[in-house]
mmCIF file of C-alpha atoms in Angstrom:
data_model
loop_
_atom_site.group_PDB
_atom_site.id
_atom_site.type_symbol
_atom_site.label_atom_id
_atom_site.label_comp_id
_atom_site.label_asym_id
_atom_site.label_seq_id
_atom_site.Cartn_x
_atom_site.Cartn_y
_atom_site.Cartn_z
ATOM 1 C CA MET A 929 149.896 -22.056 51.361
ATOM 2 C CA THR A 930 148.371 -18.582 50.959
ATOM 3 C CA THR A 931 144.849 -17.965 49.664
ATOM 4 C CA GLU A 932 144.422 -14.978 47.322
ATOM 5 C CA THR A 933 141.853 -12.304 48.201
ATOM 6 C CA SER A 934 141.882 -8.546 48.419
ATOM 7 C CA GLY A 935 142.617 -8.731 52.159
ATOM 8 C CA LYS A 936 145.896 -8.717 54.032
ATOM 9 C CA THR A 937 147.724 -11.888 55.010
ATOM 10 C CA VAL A 938 147.373 -13.180 58.546
ATOM 11 C CA THR A 939 150.187 -15.524 59.472
ATOM 12 C CA ARG A 940 149.863 -18.868 61.160
ATOM 13 C CA ILE A 941 151.755 -17.502 64.185
ATOM 14 C CA GLU A 942 149.334 -14.557 64.558
ATOM 15 C CA ARG A 943 146.346 -16.891 64.541
ATOM 16 C CA LEU A 944 147.997 -19.281 67.002
ATOM 17 C CA VAL A 945 148.822 -16.413 69.387
ATOM 18 C CA VAL A 946 145.166 -15.364 69.341
ATOM 19 C CA ASN A 947 144.077 -18.992 69.859
ATOM 20 C CA LEU A 948 146.393 -19.257 72.853
ATOM 21 C CA LEU A 949 145.071 -16.023 74.377
ATOM 22 C CA VAL A 950 141.458 -17.174 73.937
ATOM 23 C CA LEU A 951 142.325 -20.559 75.444
ATOM 24 C CA LEU A 952 143.959 -18.857 78.438
ATOM 25 C CA GLY A 953 140.875 -16.672 78.840
ATOM 26 C CA GLY A 954 138.747 -19.820 78.936
ATOM 27 C CA VAL A 955 141.021 -21.342 81.581
ATOM 28 C CA VAL A 956 140.767 -18.196 83.730
ATOM 29 C CA ILE A 957 136.965 -18.216 83.435
ATOM 30 C CA LEU A 958 136.799 -21.911 84.394
ATOM 31 C CA ARG A 959 139.126 -21.313 87.345
ATOM 32 C CA ASP A 960 137.021 -18.393 88.566
ATOM 33 C CA ALA A 961 133.817 -20.383 88.130
ATOM 34 C CA THR A 962 134.974 -22.834 90.794
ATOM 35 C CA SER A 963 134.552 -20.087 93.398
ATOM 36 C CA LEU A 964 130.864 -19.584 92.498
ATOM 37 C CA SER A 965 127.875 -21.423 93.913
ATOM 38 C CA ALA A 966 126.528 -24.310 91.844
ATOM 39 C CA GLN A 967 123.718 -22.317 90.198
ATOM 40 C CA SER A 968 125.895 -19.302 89.444
ATOM 41 C CA ALA A 969 128.728 -21.399 88.017
ATOM 42 C CA HIS A 970 126.826 -23.015 85.125
ATOM 43 C CA PHE A 971 127.101 -20.161 82.618
ATOM 44 C CA PRO A 972 130.784 -19.306 83.314
ATOM 45 C CA ILE A 973 131.694 -23.007 83.082
ATOM 46 C CA PHE A 974 129.911 -23.247 79.734
ATOM 47 C CA ILE A 975 131.590 -20.081 78.398
ATOM 48 C CA GLY A 976 135.049 -21.109 79.648
ATOM 49 C CA ALA A 977 134.733 -24.603 78.195
ATOM 50 C CA ALA A 978 133.421 -23.224 74.889
ATOM 51 C CA LEU A 979 136.369 -20.818 74.623
ATOM 52 C CA ILE A 980 138.821 -23.649 75.254
ATOM 53 C CA VAL A 981 137.202 -26.067 72.789
ATOM 54 C CA LEU A 982 136.723 -23.456 70.051
ATOM 55 C CA SER A 983 140.290 -22.179 70.398
ATOM 56 C CA LEU A 984 141.614 -25.743 70.064
ATOM 57 C CA ILE A 985 139.478 -26.332 66.960
ATOM 58 C CA SER A 986 140.640 -23.047 65.492
ATOM 59 C CA ALA A 987 144.290 -23.850 66.270
ATOM 60 C CA ALA A 988 143.968 -27.230 64.557
ATOM 61 C CA ALA A 989 142.454 -25.578 61.476
ATOM 62 C CA THR A 990 145.202 -22.940 61.507
ATOM 63 C CA LEU A 991 147.895 -25.616 61.530
ATOM 64 C CA GLN A 992 146.292 -27.194 58.447
ATOM 65 C CA LEU A 993 145.639 -23.962 56.526
ATOM 66 C CA GLY A 994 148.778 -21.986 57.191
ATOM 67 C CA ASP A 995 148.898 -18.287 56.287
ATOM 68 C CA THR A 996 145.650 -16.940 54.848
ATOM 69 C CA ALA A 997 144.497 -13.762 53.169
ATOM 70 C CA THR A 998 141.618 -12.210 55.057
ATOM 71 C CA GLU A 999 139.598 -9.096 55.661
ATOM 72 C CA GLU A 1000 139.920 -9.430 59.436
ATOM 73 C CA ALA A 1001 142.028 -7.190 61.619
ATOM 74 C CA GLY A 1002 145.599 -8.172 62.417
ATOM 75 C CA LEU A 1003 147.244 -9.198 65.666
ATOM 76 C CA ALA A 1004 147.777 -5.621 66.883
ATOM 77 C CA ALA A 1005 144.044 -4.917 66.583
ATOM 78 C CA GLY A 1006 143.293 -8.205 68.348
ATOM 79 C CA LEU A 1007 145.521 -7.278 71.253
ATOM 80 C CA GLY A 1008 143.959 -3.806 71.258
ATOM 81 C CA ALA A 1009 140.553 -5.478 71.516
ATOM 82 C CA LEU A 1010 141.719 -7.380 74.591
ATOM 83 C CA VAL A 1011 142.816 -4.092 76.174
ATOM 84 C CA LEU A 1012 139.408 -2.599 75.328
ATOM 85 C CA LEU A 1013 137.733 -5.627 76.898
ATOM 86 C CA ALA A 1014 139.719 -5.154 80.117
ATOM 87 C CA LEU A 1015 138.752 -1.468 80.165
ATOM 88 C CA PHE A 1016 135.122 -2.431 79.526
ATOM 89 C CA ILE A 1017 135.114 -4.822 82.492
ATOM 90 C CA PHE A 1018 136.697 -2.151 84.703
ATOM 91 C CA SER A 1019 134.242 0.466 83.434
ATOM 92 C CA ALA A 1020 131.156 -1.741 83.772
ATOM 93 C CA ALA A 1021 131.901 -2.309 87.447
ATOM 94 C CA ARG A 1022 131.980 1.442 88.041
ATOM 95 C CA ILE A 1023 129.439 3.052 85.718
ATOM 96 C CA GLY A 1024 127.275 0.082 84.708
ATOM 97 C CA PHE A 1025 127.137 -2.508 81.948
ATOM 98 C CA LEU A 1026 124.778 -0.571 79.674
ATOM 99 C CA THR A 1027 126.664 2.698 80.048
ATOM 100 C CA SER A 1028 129.954 0.960 79.289
ATOM 101 C CA THR A 1029 128.424 -0.772 76.281
ATOM 102 C CA LEU A 1030 127.785 2.665 74.753
ATOM 103 C CA TRP A 1031 131.530 3.305 74.393
ATOM 104 C CA PHE A 1032 132.778 -0.294 74.065
ATOM 105 C CA VAL A 1033 130.770 -1.415 71.031
ATOM 106 C CA PRO A 1034 131.747 1.510 68.774
ATOM 107 C CA ALA A 1035 135.362 1.483 70.015
ATOM 108 C CA LEU A 1036 135.665 -2.195 69.133
ATOM 109 C CA ALA A 1037 134.074 -1.656 65.721
ATOM 110 C CA ILE A 1038 136.340 1.309 64.948
ATOM 111 C CA LEU A 1039 139.378 -0.717 66.029
ATOM 112 C CA GLY A 1040 138.252 -3.392 63.568
ATOM 113 C CA GLY A 1041 138.111 -0.828 60.764
ATOM 114 C CA ASP A 1042 134.431 0.169 60.621
ATOM 115 C CA ARG A 1043 134.077 3.863 59.776
ATOM 116 C CA ARG A 1044 130.328 4.046 59.087
ATOM 117 C CA TYR A 1045 129.630 6.264 62.092
ATOM 118 C CA PRO A 1046 125.850 6.777 61.716
ATOM 119 C CA ARG A 1047 125.390 3.017 61.362
ATOM 120 C CA LEU A 1048 127.675 2.421 64.347
ATOM 121 C CA ALA A 1049 125.631 4.806 66.470
ATOM 122 C CA LEU A 1050 122.363 3.072 65.528
ATOM 123 C CA MET A 1051 123.786 -0.409 66.073
ATOM 124 C CA THR A 1052 125.237 0.575 69.462
ATOM 125 C CA LEU A 1053 121.983 2.111 70.664
ATOM 126 C CA GLY A 1054 119.997 -0.831 69.288
ATOM 127 C CA PHE A 1055 122.262 -3.396 70.960
ATOM 128 C CA THR A 1056 122.194 -1.542 74.281
ATOM 129 C CA LEU A 1057 118.398 -1.318 74.157
ATOM 130 C CA LEU A 1058 118.155 -5.019 73.263
ATOM 131 C CA VAL A 1059 120.297 -5.956 76.281
ATOM 132 C CA TYR A 1060 118.164 -3.770 78.555
ATOM 133 C CA VAL A 1061 114.889 -5.218 77.251
ATOM 134 C CA THR A 1062 116.204 -8.786 77.384
ATOM 135 C CA PHE A 1063 117.343 -8.599 80.986
ATOM 136 C CA LYS A 1064 114.682 -6.269 82.393
ATOM 137 C CA LEU A 1065 111.565 -7.476 80.576
ATOM 138 C CA VAL A 1066 112.249 -10.972 79.240
ATOM 139 C CA PHE A 1067 114.324 -12.419 82.082
ATOM 140 C CA ALA A 1068 112.945 -10.054 84.763
ATOM 141 C CA GLN A 1069 116.479 -9.596 86.093
ATOM 142 C CA SER A 1070 117.608 -6.305 87.522
ATOM 143 C CA LEU A 1071 120.870 -4.931 86.203
ATOM 144 C CA PRO A 1072 123.463 -3.264 88.419
ATOM 145 C CA ALA A 1073 123.128 0.510 88.895
ATOM 146 C CA GLU A 1074 123.603 2.475 85.664
ATOM 147 C CA LEU A 1075 124.952 5.937 85.104
ATOM 148 C CA ILE A 1076 122.755 6.471 82.014
ATOM 149 C CA LEU A 1077 119.624 5.627 84.005
ATOM 150 C CA GLY A 1078 120.507 8.156 86.709
ATOM 151 C CA GLU A 1079 121.094 5.445 89.298
ATOM 152 C CA LEU A 1080 124.683 6.496 90.022
ATOM 153 C CA SER A 1081 125.794 9.899 91.149
#
């Protein structure tokens, strides 16, 4: 069954591949969480379990719905997003989370088809500032050294 909209069709197989990749990501996170101390492991365990449960729910819905017309990006863009995520993780470890966010957020949006560049710039800066304020002021947690704050040379 295919639903009619102005979007492109995403096949059942494409959705199931994405569900499988998300599920595997959740498994990796859960596996890595076992190496953390009890306090540090809570959040990764929650995220890993949530990824697994949500991917299973999504897979079940996909099996019922079949192919659907959508406005979302296709499988190639989804795989590209996973590559961007890997690059973001690599980058964040070297130049800082906030600095890496400044290229990752717009790159992900552009990959998804957003071409409203002034809006993207504002949203990226706003999100980065929100993360900084949340961690620094609300949670009183220091972030790793940041290139944009002059803490790395």
